[in-house]
């Protein structure tokens, strides 16, 4: 069981470019969550998805950010027209749902230059 | 605002000592979870305690939960240098939306 796989581990983008972050959940997990962590801070919830459905996107910025979890393939977090403030570590987690714990991936560290 | 707030923000102890971290939260919860994060790495799930449980053990970890005070504590006994990490509590007030605190940075000196 490979756990939650995120790629890339590190991503550098210039301002205005697009960033695409991928997350493959653990086998058997149908719930995917994305969190963002700024330096020296805790994790901030962004979005919760199940296959082909966005369940809760209350933590997603209204513009430039989108997420999907298609029937086949990984979950994708997409950031359009990146700005320096988007630089952060983005973590994906998967679970079987409440009351189980989450399994986190190693994260994607996005740097916008 | 964050649901979980850890205290202290930073803790430095000697190997062999016990480390206690506290977490307070605001709303009713289904469960509370503790995670560890080594520098530059992802989070590792340590322990989950349900709202109807008061205490739980896992190896050198002991977690307590007081729902009347909306607080939890994580005790690491006989700490080791390898326990050096940031520790986060996370509350599950609604399904699918774990809310994390700011974390306690633990440093265990050999």
CSV table of C-alpha atoms in Angstrom, one decimal, chain A residues 3-111:
chain,number,residue,atom,x,y,z
A,3,UNK,CA,-0.1,5.5,0.9
A,4,UNK,CA,-1.2,8.9,-0.3
A,5,UNK,CA,0.9,10.0,-3.3
A,6,UNK,CA,1.4,13.6,-4.1
A,7,UNK,CA,3.3,15.0,-7.0
A,8,UNK,CA,5.3,16.9,-7.7
A,9,UNK,CA,7.1,17.2,-4.4
A,10,UNK,CA,8.4,20.6,-5.4
A,11,UNK,CA,7.0,23.0,-7.9
A,12,UNK,CA,8.4,26.3,-9.0
A,13,UNK,CA,6.2,28.6,-11.0
A,14,UNK,CA,6.6,32.2,-12.3
A,15,UNK,CA,3.9,34.7,-11.4
A,16,UNK,CA,1.0,34.3,-13.8
A,17,UNK,CA,1.6,30.7,-14.6
A,18,UNK,CA,-0.6,27.8,-13.7
A,19,UNK,CA,0.1,25.2,-11.0
A,20,UNK,CA,-1.4,21.7,-11.1
A,21,UNK,CA,-1.0,19.6,-8.0
A,22,UNK,CA,-1.9,15.9,-8.0
A,23,UNK,CA,-3.0,13.5,-5.3
A,24,UNK,CA,-3.7,9.8,-5.5
A,25,UNK,CA,-5.5,8.6,-2.4
A,26,UNK,CA,-4.8,5.4,-0.6
A,27,UNK,CA,-6.4,2.3,-2.0
A,28,UNK,CA,-9.9,2.0,-0.7
A,29,UNK,CA,-10.2,5.7,0.3
A,30,UNK,CA,-12.9,7.6,-1.4
A,31,UNK,CA,-12.6,10.9,0.5
A,32,UNK,CA,-9.9,13.4,-0.4
A,33,UNK,CA,-9.1,16.6,1.3
A,34,UNK,CA,-6.7,19.4,0.4
A,35,UNK,CA,-5.0,21.6,3.0
A,36,UNK,CA,-2.6,24.5,2.7
A,37,UNK,CA,0.2,25.3,5.1
A,38,UNK,CA,2.0,28.6,5.2
A,39,UNK,CA,5.5,28.7,6.8
A,40,UNK,CA,5.3,28.4,10.6
A,41,UNK,CA,1.6,27.9,10.6
A,42,UNK,CA,-0.9,25.1,10.9
A,43,UNK,CA,-2.9,23.5,8.1
A,44,UNK,CA,-5.8,25.4,6.7
A,45,UNK,CA,-8.7,23.4,5.2
A,46,UNK,CA,-9.3,24.1,1.5
A,47,UNK,CA,-11.6,21.6,0.0
A,48,UNK,CA,-13.2,18.1,0.5
A,49,UNK,CA,-14.1,15.9,-2.4
A,50,UNK,CA,-15.5,12.5,-3.1
A,51,UNK,CA,-15.4,10.9,-6.5
A,52,UNK,CA,-16.8,13.4,-9.0
A,53,UNK,CA,-18.2,15.6,-6.3
A,54,UNK,CA,-17.1,18.6,-4.3
A,55,UNK,CA,-18.5,18.2,-0.8
A,56,UNK,CA,-17.1,21.3,0.9
A,57,UNK,CA,-15.1,24.0,-0.7
A,58,UNK,CA,-15.5,26.6,1.9
A,59,UNK,CA,-11.8,27.0,2.4
A,60,UNK,CA,-11.0,27.6,-1.3
A,61,UNK,CA,-10.3,31.1,-2.5
A,62,UNK,CA,-13.1,32.3,-4.7
A,63,UNK,CA,-10.9,33.0,-7.7
A,64,UNK,CA,-8.0,31.2,-9.4
A,65,UNK,CA,-8.3,28.0,-7.4
A,66,UNK,CA,-10.2,24.8,-8.4
A,67,UNK,CA,-10.2,21.2,-7.5
A,68,UNK,CA,-11.5,18.0,-9.0
A,69,UNK,CA,-11.6,14.3,-8.2
A,70,UNK,CA,-12.6,12.5,-11.3
A,71,UNK,CA,-14.0,9.0,-11.6
A,72,UNK,CA,-10.6,7.8,-12.9
A,73,UNK,CA,-7.3,9.2,-11.9
A,74,UNK,CA,-5.9,11.5,-9.2
A,75,UNK,CA,-7.4,14.5,-7.5
A,76,UNK,CA,-6.1,17.7,-9.0
A,77,UNK,CA,-5.7,21.1,-7.3
A,78,UNK,CA,-5.3,23.8,-9.9
A,79,UNK,CA,-4.1,27.3,-9.2
A,80,UNK,CA,-4.3,29.7,-12.2
A,81,UNK,CA,-2.3,32.8,-12.6
A,82,UNK,CA,-0.2,32.1,-9.4
A,83,UNK,CA,1.0,35.0,-7.2
A,84,UNK,CA,3.7,35.0,-4.6
A,85,UNK,CA,1.2,34.7,-1.8
A,86,UNK,CA,0.3,31.2,-3.2
A,87,UNK,CA,3.8,29.9,-2.1
A,88,UNK,CA,3.1,27.3,0.5
A,89,UNK,CA,3.0,23.6,1.1
A,90,UNK,CA,-0.1,21.9,-0.1
A,91,UNK,CA,-1.1,18.7,1.5
A,92,UNK,CA,-3.6,16.1,0.4
A,93,UNK,CA,-5.2,13.6,2.7
A,94,UNK,CA,-7.5,10.7,2.2
A,95,UNK,CA,-9.8,8.7,4.5
A,96,UNK,CA,-12.6,6.3,4.5
A,97,UNK,CA,-14.7,9.0,6.2
A,98,UNK,CA,-15.7,9.7,9.7
A,99,UNK,CA,-14.7,8.4,12.3
A,100,UNK,CA,-11.4,7.4,10.8
A,101,UNK,CA,-8.2,9.4,10.8
A,102,UNK,CA,-6.7,10.9,7.7
A,103,UNK,CA,-3.6,9.7,5.9
A,104,UNK,CA,-1.6,12.5,4.6
A,105,UNK,CA,0.7,12.7,1.6
A,106,UNK,CA,4.1,14.3,1.8
A,107,UNK,CA,2.9,17.5,0.3
A,108,UNK,CA,3.8,19.6,-2.7
A,109,UNK,CA,5.9,22.7,-1.9
A,110,UNK,CA,4.9,25.4,-4.3
A,111,UNK,CA,7.3,28.4,-4.8
